[in-house]
């Protein structure tokens, strides 16, 4: 890591040094007296000794004196006098001093004071210029790197201790990467038989899924040095800096071969050239070209392998993906249920847990969590336990950590009026009851009307592990999502702004149904691409719309139809179970949190007998 020195502190040091210097060089005397007073003291015979110096005289009393300086008085044994201007040398002074028996010392003029004085502005100028130059070079954090070895601008580890054991799940990826490990360990085997060695491997997956971890594990398993850099660090103000950094990085790696280079966030420089906002950015392009030519320049027997990570392989420049470059892709997806369990176990190693901790249940509650999220969950639970001075981490600590991560902290200070509370209670009751009654929706874990984070109330669901989502599930999920607002409309009489987030979620889901999954009335089996997910602004703008205006209108109509249908469905189930909604809302107002079990009980108790099953006597039901 570069040493962080603030340039302003440098300037401060210069000023301080000067001040200190003049202080010491000036005989340490600050009490200053007029020439007339000085003569008077000499004539009174109070002065023992004087030091004559260019520009000033320092006088020493025989014994400390109380003298008046300006408006105040002070006791001192010495004082300074500003000497007469040169050319007005007081010839009588020497005589007067001698007559009064004052010891005279003569000191040559100090050269340091004036020298420093004249150098100061130059020093300040240099510091100023340095500051801006270095800033342009590498951000404020690297200001003082001037003249330092360039090798320090990226992470380098000679020995990596991470192994595949530290990476949970990702079995296929590990198998792929085993080959890289083997090559790094026994390059000769491959070279003798004339096999082409992989030069670049692209790890594709969302952030936090363990791409960096896997690469480190490859280096650790093979026992080779690990060089890492984030592509965004190449981006500099000055054109050419990025490219030269790439050069030094590859040089260093080659010198230490066999070795691994890891480039994180490859998409930040590897974007298609000429695409998107900032397309044709000279610096980006030069850096990218440098990477390409470095990889092309590898000799057949250079055992340096470049691993790169990205979340958006689709926006990468095709040149990067050509044979001999990043021609292998390894997909690192979000962990499955089993993998989440393993990851939790990896991070629970070496910590103390109560016997009630249910890893399987935790894995089930965290469907969209990445490896990094799960690690964070374990850590939050540990913090929670520490806060309570508990000796081990329990399931309750995990639950609290989970709630905090997913929903933000409870906001006990937020005070709602009775009316607002009622609206929130009905809103959440609406979600909960609809979720229970709709056959394909996720069931309720618990409901609460304690404000947390941005939300005034929450309904936790117990999602099931799904790889494929059926249309029925999607439709019921939509209805459940909109049931909050539906309950407000049906039972509270007014509608509130509390449903904004529900609408956003529902709309984006409906959009995906029409655009990605061919579920619109007009577009069976067509996928236009909804572009939801991590949006890369430039790409989206640059991308031409590949459907006509008429199609756009139909797409909008389909999305609307899906949402309207879901809302009607929500209203329908809630009116059918109005009794249950009322009861749940009342219980929420009373105790703030209601468990899923209780919700199901309420529904069972309020169910009208004829709704259970149609019979010959009651064919309407
Ligand atoms: P990425 O590079 O994909 O963004 P990282 O490798 O930086 O993700 O992962 C961040 C952290 O999350 C890792 O240091 C590790 O502690 C944890 N982690 C992620 N995936 C896994 C996994 N499969 N097994 C164990 N830990 C993981
Ligand atoms: Zn809601």
Coordinates of C-alpha atoms and ligand atoms in Angstrom, one line a residue:
X1 CA 0.0 0.0 0.0
X2 CA 1.3 3.5 -0.8
X3 CA 2.1 5.7 2.2
X4 CA -0.6 8.3 2.5
X5 CA 0.9 11.7 3.2
X6 CA -1.2 14.8 2.8
X7 CA 0.7 17.4 0.8
X8 CA -0.7 20.1 3.0
X9 CA 1.1 18.6 5.9
X10 CA 4.4 19.0 3.9
X11 CA 3.7 22.7 3.5
X12 CA 2.9 23.0 7.1
X13 CA 6.2 21.3 8.1
X14 CA 8.1 23.8 6.0
X15 CA 6.4 26.7 7.6
X16 CA 6.8 25.2 11.1
X17 CA 10.5 24.5 10.5
X18 CA 11.1 28.1 9.4
X19 CA 9.3 29.4 12.4
X20 CA 11.3 27.2 14.8
X21 CA 14.5 28.1 13.1
X22 CA 14.1 31.8 13.5
X23 CA 13.0 31.3 17.0
X24 CA 16.2 29.3 17.9
X25 CA 18.5 31.4 15.8
X26 CA 17.1 34.5 17.3
X27 CA 18.4 33.7 20.8
X28 CA 15.0 32.7 21.9
X29 CA 14.0 36.2 22.9
X30 CA 10.7 37.7 22.0
X31 CA 10.5 40.6 24.4
X32 CA 11.2 43.6 22.2
X33 CA 12.2 47.0 23.5
X34 CA 12.6 50.4 21.8
X35 CA 16.0 51.7 21.0
X36 CA 15.5 54.7 23.4
X37 CA 14.6 52.4 26.3
X38 CA 17.6 50.2 25.5
X39 CA 19.9 53.2 25.7
X40 CA 18.2 54.2 29.0
X41 CA 18.8 50.7 30.5
X42 CA 22.5 50.9 29.5
X43 CA 22.9 54.3 31.1
X44 CA 21.2 53.0 34.2
X45 CA 23.9 50.3 34.3
X46 CA 21.4 47.4 34.3
X47 CA 22.8 45.7 31.2
X48 CA 25.5 43.0 31.6
X49 CA 26.0 41.9 28.0
X50 CA 24.8 42.5 24.5
X51 CA 25.0 40.5 21.3
X52 CA 25.3 42.6 18.2
X53 CA 24.0 41.1 15.1
X54 CA 23.0 42.4 11.6
X55 CA 19.6 43.9 12.1
X56 CA 19.2 43.5 15.8
X57 CA 20.7 43.7 19.3
X58 CA 20.1 41.2 22.1
X59 CA 20.6 42.6 25.5
X60 CA 21.0 40.7 28.8
X61 CA 20.1 42.3 32.2
X62 CA 22.4 41.8 35.2
X63 CA 19.4 40.5 37.0
X64 CA 15.9 39.8 35.7
X65 CA 13.9 43.0 35.5
X66 CA 10.3 43.9 35.4
X67 CA 9.9 46.1 32.3
X68 CA 6.9 47.5 30.4
X69 CA 6.4 46.2 26.9
X70 CA 3.7 48.0 25.1
X71 CA 0.7 48.0 27.4
X72 CA 1.8 45.2 29.6
X73 CA 4.7 44.5 31.9
X74 CA 6.8 41.4 32.1
X75 CA 9.7 40.0 34.0
X76 CA 12.7 39.0 31.8
X77 CA 16.4 38.6 31.8
X78 CA 16.9 39.6 28.2
X79 CA 15.2 41.5 25.3
X80 CA 15.9 42.4 21.7
X81 CA 16.1 45.7 20.0
X82 CA 15.7 46.4 16.4
X83 CA 19.1 47.9 15.4
X84 CA 19.3 51.1 13.5
X85 CA 19.2 50.8 9.8
X86 CA 22.6 50.2 8.2
X87 CA 24.2 53.5 7.3
X88 CA 23.0 54.9 10.5
X89 CA 25.4 53.0 12.6
X90 CA 25.4 54.5 16.1
X91 CA 29.1 55.0 16.7
X92 CA 28.4 56.3 20.1
X93 CA 26.7 53.1 21.1
X94 CA 29.9 51.2 21.3
X95 CA 31.4 53.9 23.4
X96 CA 28.4 54.1 25.7
X97 CA 28.5 50.3 26.2
X98 CA 32.1 50.3 26.9
X99 CA 31.7 53.2 29.3
X100 CA 29.1 51.2 31.2
X101 CA 31.2 48.0 31.3
X102 CA 28.9 46.0 29.1
X103 CA 30.4 42.9 27.5
X104 CA 30.0 43.1 23.7
X105 CA 29.7 40.0 21.5
X106 CA 29.5 40.3 17.8
X107 CA 27.8 37.6 15.7
X108 CA 28.0 37.3 12.0
X109 CA 24.6 37.7 10.2
X110 CA 22.6 34.5 10.0
X111 CA 22.4 33.3 6.4
X112 CA 19.7 30.7 7.1
X113 CA 17.0 33.0 8.0
X114 CA 17.0 35.1 4.8
X115 CA 17.8 32.1 2.7
X116 CA 14.8 30.1 4.0
X117 CA 12.8 33.2 3.7
X118 CA 13.5 33.5 0.0
X119 CA 13.2 29.8 -0.6
X120 CA 9.8 29.5 1.1
X121 CA 7.7 30.7 -1.8
X122 CA 9.6 28.4 -4.1
X123 CA 9.1 25.5 -1.8
X124 CA 5.4 26.3 -1.6
X125 CA 5.2 26.4 -5.3
X126 CA 6.9 23.0 -5.7
X127 CA 4.6 21.5 -3.1
X128 CA 1.6 22.9 -4.9
X129 CA 2.7 21.6 -8.3
X130 CA 3.5 18.2 -6.8
X131 CA 0.1 17.9 -5.3
X132 CA -1.7 18.5 -8.5
X133 CA 0.6 16.4 -10.6
X134 CA 0.4 13.5 -8.2
X135 CA -3.4 13.8 -8.0
X136 CA -3.6 13.5 -11.7
X137 CA -1.3 10.5 -11.5
X138 CA -3.1 8.3 -9.1
X139 CA -5.7 9.8 -6.9
X140 CA -5.2 11.5 -3.5
X141 CA -4.3 8.3 -1.9
X142 CA -1.2 7.8 -4.0
X143 CA 0.0 11.4 -3.8
X144 CA 3.3 10.5 -2.3
X145 CA 4.2 7.7 -4.6
X146 CA 6.4 9.8 -6.7
X147 CA 9.6 8.0 -7.3
X148 CA 8.4 4.9 -5.7
X149 CA 8.6 1.6 -7.4
X150 CA 5.7 1.1 -9.8
X151 CA 5.5 -2.5 -8.7
X152 CA 3.5 -1.3 -5.7
X153 CA 0.6 -0.1 -7.6
X154 CA -1.1 -3.5 -7.6
X155 CA -1.6 -6.2 -5.1
X156 CA 1.1 -8.9 -5.0
X157 CA 1.3 -11.9 -2.8
X158 CA 4.2 -14.4 -3.0
X159 CA 2.5 -17.1 -1.1
X160 CA -1.3 -17.5 -1.0
X161 CA -2.7 -19.6 1.7
X162 CA -6.2 -19.9 0.3
X163 CA -7.1 -23.3 -1.1
X164 CA -10.2 -24.8 -2.8
X165 CA -11.2 -26.0 0.7
X166 CA -12.0 -22.4 1.6
X167 CA -14.4 -22.1 -1.3
X168 CA -17.7 -23.8 -0.7
X169 CA -19.8 -25.1 -3.6
X170 CA -18.8 -24.1 -7.2
X171 CA -18.0 -27.7 -7.9
X172 CA -18.0 -27.3 -11.7
X173 CA -15.9 -24.1 -11.6
X174 CA -13.4 -25.8 -9.4
X175 CA -13.1 -28.7 -11.8
X176 CA -12.4 -26.3 -14.6
X177 CA -9.9 -24.4 -12.7
X178 CA -8.1 -27.6 -11.5
X179 CA -6.8 -27.7 -15.0
X180 CA -5.2 -24.3 -14.6
X181 CA -3.7 -25.3 -11.4
X182 CA -2.3 -28.4 -13.0
X183 CA -0.8 -26.4 -15.8
X184 CA 0.8 -24.0 -13.4
X185 CA 2.3 -26.8 -11.4
X186 CA 3.6 -28.9 -14.3
X187 CA 3.9 -26.7 -17.3
X188 CA 6.5 -29.0 -18.9
X189 CA 3.9 -31.8 -19.2
X190 CA 1.8 -29.6 -21.5
X191 CA 4.7 -28.0 -23.4
X192 CA 6.3 -31.3 -24.3
X193 CA 3.1 -32.6 -25.8
X194 CA 2.6 -29.3 -27.6
X195 CA -0.7 -28.6 -26.0
X196 CA -2.1 -25.0 -26.2
X197 CA -2.1 -23.5 -22.8
X198 CA -5.0 -21.4 -21.7
X199 CA -3.9 -17.8 -21.3
X200 CA -7.0 -16.2 -20.0
X201 CA -10.0 -17.4 -18.1
X202 CA -13.1 -15.2 -17.6
X203 CA -15.0 -15.7 -14.4
X204 CA -18.6 -14.5 -14.9
X205 CA -21.0 -13.9 -12.1
X206 CA -22.6 -11.3 -9.8
X207 CA -20.5 -9.5 -7.2
X208 CA -19.6 -11.3 -4.0
X209 CA -20.0 -14.9 -5.3
X210 CA -16.4 -15.7 -4.7
X211 CA -14.6 -14.9 -8.0
X212 CA -11.6 -13.3 -6.2
X213 CA -11.6 -16.1 -3.7
X214 CA -11.5 -18.8 -6.4
X215 CA -8.7 -17.1 -8.2
X216 CA -6.7 -16.8 -4.9
X217 CA -7.4 -20.5 -4.3
X218 CA -6.0 -21.3 -7.7
X219 CA -2.8 -19.5 -6.9
X220 CA -2.8 -21.1 -3.5
X221 CA -3.3 -24.6 -4.8
X222 CA -0.6 -24.1 -7.5
X223 CA 1.7 -22.4 -5.1
X224 CA 2.4 -19.5 -7.4
X225 CA 2.5 -15.7 -6.8
X226 CA -0.8 -13.8 -7.2
X227 CA -1.0 -10.4 -8.8
X228 CA -4.2 -8.6 -8.6
X229 CA -5.6 -5.3 -9.8
X230 CA -9.0 -3.8 -10.3
X231 CA -9.5 -2.7 -13.9
X232 CA -11.1 0.5 -12.7
X233 CA -7.8 1.4 -11.0
X234 CA -6.3 1.7 -14.5
X235 CA -8.5 4.6 -15.3
X236 CA -6.5 7.7 -14.9
X237 CA -6.7 11.3 -15.8
X238 CA -3.6 11.1 -18.0
X239 CA -3.8 9.1 -21.1
X240 CA -1.1 6.4 -21.2
X241 CA -0.8 5.9 -17.5
X242 CA -3.2 2.9 -17.5
X243 CA -1.3 1.3 -20.4
X244 CA 2.0 1.7 -18.7
X245 CA 0.7 0.2 -15.5
X246 CA -0.6 -2.8 -17.5
X247 CA 2.9 -3.2 -18.9
X248 CA 4.6 -3.2 -15.5
X249 CA 2.1 -5.5 -14.1
X250 CA 2.6 -8.1 -16.8
X251 CA 6.4 -7.6 -16.7
X252 CA 6.5 -8.3 -13.0
X253 CA 4.3 -11.3 -13.4
X254 CA 6.5 -12.7 -16.2
X255 CA 9.6 -12.2 -14.1
X256 CA 7.9 -14.3 -11.4
X257 CA 6.4 -16.9 -13.7
X258 CA 4.6 -19.2 -13.1
X259 CA 2.2 -16.7 -11.8
X260 CA -1.4 -15.6 -11.8
X261 CA -2.7 -12.2 -12.7
X262 CA -6.2 -11.3 -11.6
X263 CA -8.1 -8.4 -13.1
X264 CA -11.3 -7.5 -11.3
X265 CA -14.2 -5.6 -12.9
X266 CA -12.8 -6.2 -16.4
X267 CA -15.9 -4.7 -17.9
X268 CA -14.9 -1.2 -16.7
X269 CA -12.2 -1.1 -19.3
X270 CA -13.2 -4.0 -21.5
X271 CA -16.5 -2.6 -22.7
X272 CA -17.2 -2.8 -26.4
X273 CA -15.2 -0.1 -28.1
X274 CA -17.4 2.8 -29.3
X275 CA -20.3 1.6 -27.2
X276 CA -22.2 3.6 -24.6
X277 CA -21.4 6.8 -22.9
X278 CA -17.8 7.5 -22.7
X279 CA -17.3 5.2 -25.6
X280 CA -14.0 5.9 -27.4
X281 CA -12.5 7.1 -24.2
X282 CA -8.8 7.2 -25.2
X283 CA -7.5 6.0 -21.9
X284 CA -9.8 3.1 -21.7
X285 CA -9.0 2.0 -25.2
X286 CA -5.3 2.3 -24.8
X287 CA -5.4 0.3 -21.6
X288 CA -7.5 -2.4 -23.2
X289 CA -5.2 -2.6 -26.2
X290 CA -2.2 -2.9 -23.9
X291 CA -3.9 -5.9 -22.1
X292 CA -4.6 -7.5 -25.5
X293 CA -1.1 -7.1 -26.8
X294 CA 0.4 -8.3 -23.6
X295 CA -1.7 -11.4 -23.8
X296 CA -0.8 -11.9 -27.5
X297 CA 2.8 -11.4 -26.6
X298 CA 2.9 -14.4 -24.3
X299 CA 5.4 -17.0 -25.6
X300 CA 4.0 -20.5 -25.9
X301 CA 5.8 -21.4 -22.7
X302 CA 5.1 -18.4 -20.6
X303 CA 3.3 -19.8 -17.6
X304 CA 1.4 -16.7 -16.7
X305 CA -2.3 -17.1 -16.7
X306 CA -4.7 -14.2 -16.5
X307 CA -8.0 -14.6 -14.7
X308 CA -10.5 -11.8 -15.0
X309 CA -13.9 -11.3 -13.3
X310 CA -16.9 -9.6 -14.7
X311 CA -20.6 -9.4 -14.1
X312 CA -21.5 -8.4 -17.7
X313 CA -19.8 -10.6 -20.3
X314 CA -22.4 -9.4 -22.8
X315 CA -20.9 -5.9 -22.9
X316 CA -17.3 -7.0 -23.3
X317 CA -15.4 -6.2 -26.4
X318 CA -15.4 -9.2 -28.6
X319 CA -11.7 -8.8 -29.1
X320 CA -11.2 -9.8 -25.5
X321 CA -13.0 -13.1 -26.0
X322 CA -11.1 -14.3 -29.1
X323 CA -9.1 -17.5 -29.0
X324 CA -5.8 -17.0 -27.2
X325 CA -7.3 -14.3 -24.9
X326 CA -10.2 -14.8 -22.5
X327 CA -11.4 -17.8 -24.5
X328 CA -12.6 -19.7 -21.5
X329 CA -15.6 -18.7 -19.4
X330 CA -16.4 -20.1 -16.0
X331 CA -19.8 -19.2 -14.7
X332 CA -19.9 -18.4 -11.0
X333 CA -23.6 -18.1 -10.1
X334 CA -25.4 -17.2 -6.9
X335 CA -25.2 -20.2 -4.6
X336 CA -27.9 -22.8 -4.5
X337 CA -29.6 -24.0 -1.3
X338 CA -26.9 -26.7 -0.7
X339 CA -24.1 -24.3 -1.5
X340 CA -25.5 -21.6 0.8
X341 CA -25.4 -24.2 3.6
X342 CA -21.8 -25.0 2.8
X343 CA -20.8 -21.4 2.7
X344 CA -22.4 -20.7 6.0
X345 CA -20.5 -23.7 7.4
X346 CA -17.2 -22.4 6.0
X347 CA -17.7 -19.1 7.8
X348 CA -19.0 -20.6 11.0
X349 CA -15.7 -22.5 11.4
X350 CA -13.9 -21.6 14.6
X351 CA -16.8 -19.7 16.1
X352 CA -19.0 -20.9 19.0
X353 CA -22.6 -21.7 18.2
X354 CA -25.6 -22.7 20.2
X355 CA -27.1 -26.1 19.4
X356 CA -30.3 -24.4 18.2
X357 CA -28.6 -22.9 15.1
X358 CA -30.3 -24.4 12.1
X359 CA -28.1 -24.0 9.1
X360 CA -30.6 -25.6 6.8
X361 CA -33.3 -23.2 7.8
X362 CA -30.9 -20.2 7.4
X363 CA -30.0 -21.4 3.9
X364 CA -33.7 -21.6 3.1
X365 CA -34.3 -18.0 4.3
X366 CA -31.5 -16.5 2.1
X367 CA -32.4 -17.4 -1.5
X368 CA -30.8 -14.3 -3.2
X369 CA -27.8 -14.1 -0.9
X370 CA -24.3 -14.3 -2.4
X371 CA -21.3 -15.8 -0.6
X372 CA -20.2 -12.4 0.6
X373 CA -23.7 -11.7 1.9
X374 CA -23.7 -15.0 3.8
X375 CA -20.3 -14.2 5.3
X376 CA -21.7 -10.9 6.4
X377 CA -24.7 -12.6 7.9
X378 CA -22.5 -14.8 10.1
X379 CA -20.5 -11.8 11.1
X380 CA -23.6 -9.8 12.0
X381 CA -24.9 -12.7 14.1
X382 CA -21.6 -12.8 15.9
X383 CA -21.7 -9.0 16.5
X384 CA -25.3 -9.4 17.8
X385 CA -24.2 -12.0 20.2
X386 CA -21.2 -10.0 21.4
X387 CA -23.5 -7.0 22.0
X388 CA -25.6 -9.1 24.3
X389 CA -22.5 -10.5 26.0
X390 CA -23.7 -14.0 25.0
X391 CA -21.2 -16.9 25.2
X392 CA -22.3 -18.4 22.0
X393 CA -24.2 -17.4 18.8
X394 CA -27.8 -18.6 18.7
X395 CA -30.5 -18.9 16.1
X396 CA -32.1 -15.8 17.6
X397 CA -28.9 -13.8 16.9
X398 CA -29.1 -15.0 13.3
X399 CA -32.7 -14.0 13.0
X400 CA -31.9 -10.5 14.3
X401 CA -28.9 -10.2 11.9
X402 CA -31.1 -11.4 9.0
X403 CA -33.8 -8.8 9.8
X404 CA -31.2 -6.1 10.1
X405 CA -29.5 -7.0 6.8
X406 CA -32.7 -7.4 4.8
X407 CA -34.8 -4.6 6.3
X408 CA -32.6 -2.2 8.1
X409 CA -32.7 -1.4 11.8
X410 CA -35.9 -1.1 13.7
X411 CA -36.9 2.5 14.0
X412 CA -38.3 2.7 17.5
X413 CA -38.4 6.5 17.4
X414 CA -40.7 6.7 14.4
X415 CA -44.1 7.6 15.7
X416 CA -47.2 6.9 13.6
X417 CA -50.6 8.2 14.3
X418 CA -53.4 5.7 15.1
X419 CA -54.8 6.1 11.6
X420 CA -51.5 5.5 9.9
X421 CA -50.9 2.5 12.0
X422 CA -54.2 1.1 11.0
X423 CA -53.4 1.6 7.3
X424 CA -50.1 -0.2 7.7
X425 CA -51.7 -3.0 9.6
X426 CA -54.3 -3.6 6.9
X427 CA -51.7 -3.3 4.2
X428 CA -49.5 -6.0 5.7
X429 CA -52.5 -8.1 6.6
X430 CA -53.5 -7.9 3.0
X431 CA -50.1 -9.2 1.8
X432 CA -50.1 -12.0 4.4
X433 CA -53.6 -13.3 3.8
X434 CA -53.2 -13.2 0.1
X435 CA -49.9 -15.0 0.3
X436 CA -51.6 -17.8 2.3
X437 CA -54.7 -18.1 0.3
X438 CA -53.2 -17.9 -3.2
X439 CA -52.0 -21.5 -3.9
X440 CA -48.8 -20.6 -5.7
X441 CA -47.5 -17.7 -3.7
X442 CA -44.8 -18.0 -1.1
X443 CA -46.1 -18.6 2.4
X444 CA -45.8 -16.2 5.3
X445 CA -43.0 -16.4 7.9
X446 CA -44.2 -13.5 10.0
X447 CA -45.8 -10.1 9.7
X448 CA -44.8 -7.0 11.6
X449 CA -45.8 -3.4 11.7
X450 CA -42.7 -2.2 13.5
X451 CA -41.1 0.3 11.2
X452 CA -37.7 -0.8 9.9
X453 CA -35.3 0.9 7.5
X454 CA -37.5 2.4 4.8
X455 CA -40.5 0.2 5.4
X456 CA -43.4 0.9 7.8
X457 CA -44.4 -2.7 8.0
X458 CA -43.0 -6.0 6.7
X459 CA -44.2 -9.4 5.7
X460 CA -41.5 -12.0 5.6
X461 CA -42.1 -14.8 3.3
X462 CA -40.7 -18.3 3.2
X463 CA -39.5 -18.6 -0.3
X464 CA -39.2 -22.0 -1.8
X465 CA -36.1 -23.0 -3.8
X466 CA -37.1 -22.5 -7.4
X467 CA -35.0 -22.6 -10.5
X468 CA -37.9 -22.3 -12.9
X469 CA -40.8 -20.1 -12.0
X470 CA -44.2 -21.1 -13.3
X471 CA -46.6 -18.6 -14.7
X472 CA -49.0 -19.5 -11.9
X473 CA -46.4 -18.7 -9.3
X474 CA -45.6 -15.4 -11.0
X475 CA -49.2 -14.4 -11.2
X476 CA -49.9 -15.3 -7.6
X477 CA -46.7 -13.4 -6.5
X478 CA -47.9 -10.4 -8.4
X479 CA -51.4 -10.6 -6.7
X480 CA -49.7 -11.0 -3.3
X481 CA -47.5 -8.0 -4.0
X482 CA -50.5 -5.8 -4.9
X483 CA -52.6 -7.1 -2.1
X484 CA -51.3 -4.5 0.3
X485 CA -52.8 -1.7 -1.7
X486 CA -55.9 -3.8 -2.4
X487 CA -56.5 -4.2 1.4
X488 CA -56.1 -0.4 1.9
X489 CA -58.7 0.2 -0.8
X490 CA -61.1 -2.4 0.5
X491 CA -60.9 -1.9 4.3
X492 CA -59.3 1.4 5.1
X493 CA -61.2 3.5 2.6
X494 CA -58.3 5.6 1.6
X495 CA -55.1 4.6 -0.2
X496 CA -51.7 5.6 0.9
X497 CA -48.2 6.1 -0.5
X498 CA -47.0 3.0 1.4
X499 CA -47.4 0.8 -1.6
X500 CA -44.9 2.6 -3.8
X501 CA -42.3 -0.1 -3.5
X502 CA -44.8 -2.8 -4.1
X503 CA -45.7 -1.2 -7.4
X504 CA -42.2 -0.9 -8.5
X505 CA -41.5 -4.6 -7.8
X506 CA -44.7 -5.7 -9.4
X507 CA -44.1 -3.6 -12.5
X508 CA -40.6 -4.9 -13.0
X509 CA -41.8 -8.4 -12.6
X510 CA -44.6 -7.9 -15.1
X511 CA -42.2 -6.3 -17.5
X512 CA -40.0 -9.4 -17.3
X513 CA -42.9 -11.7 -17.8
X514 CA -43.8 -9.9 -21.1
X515 CA -40.3 -9.1 -22.4
X516 CA -38.2 -12.0 -21.2
X517 CA -40.5 -14.9 -20.7
X518 CA -43.0 -14.6 -23.5
X519 CA -46.0 -14.5 -21.1
X520 CA -47.8 -11.4 -22.6
X521 CA -51.1 -11.9 -24.3
X522 CA -49.7 -10.6 -27.5
X523 CA -46.3 -12.1 -27.3
X524 CA -46.4 -15.7 -26.6
X525 CA -42.9 -17.1 -27.3
X526 CA -41.2 -13.8 -28.0
X527 CA -38.4 -12.3 -25.9
X528 CA -37.6 -8.7 -26.5
X529 CA -35.3 -8.4 -23.5
X530 CA -36.4 -6.2 -20.6
X531 CA -33.0 -5.0 -19.7
X532 CA -33.8 -5.3 -16.0
X533 CA -31.0 -6.2 -13.7
X534 CA -27.8 -4.3 -13.4
X535 CA -28.4 -1.5 -15.9
X536 CA -25.5 -0.3 -17.9
X537 CA -26.7 3.1 -19.0
X538 CA -24.5 3.6 -22.0
X539 CA -25.3 0.3 -23.5
X540 CA -28.9 0.8 -23.2
X541 CA -28.9 4.2 -24.8
X542 CA -26.7 3.0 -27.6
X543 CA -28.8 0.0 -28.2
X544 CA -31.4 0.6 -30.9
X545 CA -34.9 -0.4 -30.1
X546 CA -35.5 -3.4 -32.1
X547 CA -39.3 -3.2 -32.1
X548 CA -41.7 -0.9 -33.7
X549 CA -43.9 1.7 -32.0
X550 CA -46.9 -0.5 -32.5
X551 CA -45.1 -3.3 -30.7
X552 CA -44.2 -1.0 -27.9
X553 CA -47.8 -0.1 -27.4
X554 CA -48.8 -3.8 -27.3
X555 CA -46.1 -4.5 -24.8
X556 CA -47.3 -1.7 -22.6
X557 CA -50.9 -3.0 -22.9
X558 CA -49.8 -6.5 -21.9
X559 CA -47.9 -5.3 -18.9
X560 CA -50.9 -3.3 -17.8
X561 CA -53.3 -6.3 -18.4
X562 CA -51.1 -8.5 -16.2
X563 CA -50.9 -6.0 -13.4
X564 CA -54.7 -5.2 -13.6
X565 CA -55.5 -8.8 -13.5
X566 CA -53.3 -9.4 -10.5
X567 CA -54.9 -6.5 -8.6
X568 CA -58.4 -7.8 -9.3
X569 CA -57.3 -11.2 -8.1
X570 CA -55.9 -9.7 -4.9
X571 CA -59.2 -7.8 -4.3
X572 CA -61.2 -10.9 -5.0
X573 CA -59.3 -13.1 -2.5
X574 CA -59.2 -10.4 0.2
X575 CA -63.0 -9.8 0.0
X576 CA -63.5 -13.5 0.2
X577 CA -61.3 -13.6 3.3
X578 CA -62.4 -10.2 4.7
X579 CA -63.0 -11.7 8.1
X580 CA -59.4 -13.0 8.3
X581 CA -57.9 -9.7 7.2
X582 CA -59.9 -7.8 9.9
X583 CA -58.7 -10.2 12.5
X584 CA -55.1 -10.3 11.5
X585 CA -55.0 -6.4 11.3
X586 CA -56.5 -6.2 14.8
X587 CA -53.9 -8.6 16.1
X588 CA -51.1 -6.7 14.4
X589 CA -52.3 -3.4 16.0
X590 CA -52.3 -5.1 19.3
X591 CA -49.0 -7.0 19.3
X592 CA -47.1 -5.6 16.3
X593 CA -45.7 -9.0 15.3
X594 CA -47.7 -12.0 14.2
X595 CA -46.1 -15.4 13.2
X596 CA -47.0 -17.2 10.1
X597 CA -48.5 -20.1 12.0
X598 CA -51.0 -17.7 13.6
X599 CA -51.9 -16.3 10.2
X600 CA -52.8 -19.8 9.0
X601 CA -54.8 -20.4 12.2
X602 CA -56.8 -17.2 11.7
X603 CA -57.6 -18.2 8.1
X604 CA -58.7 -21.7 9.2
X605 CA -60.9 -20.2 11.9
X606 CA -62.6 -17.7 9.7
X607 CA -63.0 -20.0 6.7
X608 CA -66.7 -20.3 5.8
X609 CA -67.6 -24.0 5.7
X610 CA -69.1 -23.8 2.2
X611 CA -65.8 -22.5 0.8
X612 CA -64.0 -25.6 1.8
X613 CA -65.3 -27.9 -1.0
X614 CA -68.2 -27.7 -3.4
X615 CA -70.8 -30.4 -2.6
X616 CA -73.9 -31.6 -4.5
X617 CA -76.0 -29.4 -2.2
X618 CA -74.0 -26.4 -2.8
X619 CA -72.7 -26.4 -6.3
X620 CA -72.1 -22.6 -6.3
X621 CA -69.1 -22.8 -3.9
Ligands
LIG1 P1 -16.3 -11.5 -6.0 O1 -14.8 -11.5 -6.4 O2 -17.1 -12.5 -6.8 O3 -17.0 -10.2 -6.0 P2 -15.2 -12.3 -3.5 O4 -14.4 -13.4 -3.9 O5 -14.6 -11.0 -3.2 O6 -16.4 -12.1 -4.5 O7 -16.1 -12.8 -2.2 C1 -16.2 -12.0 -1.1 C2 -16.1 -12.9 0.1 O8 -17.3 -13.6 0.2 C3 -15.0 -13.8 0.1 O9 -13.9 -13.3 0.7 C4 -15.5 -15.0 1.0 O10 -15.3 -14.8 2.3 C5 -17.0 -14.9 0.8 N1 -17.4 -15.9 -0.2 C6 -18.0 -15.7 -1.4 N2 -18.3 -16.9 -2.0 C7 -17.9 -17.9 -1.2 C8 -17.8 -19.3 -1.3 N3 -18.3 -20.0 -2.4 N4 -17.3 -20.0 -0.2 C9 -16.9 -19.3 0.8 N5 -16.8 -18.0 1.0 C10 -17.3 -17.3 0.0
LIG2 ZN1 -46.6 -3.6 0.7

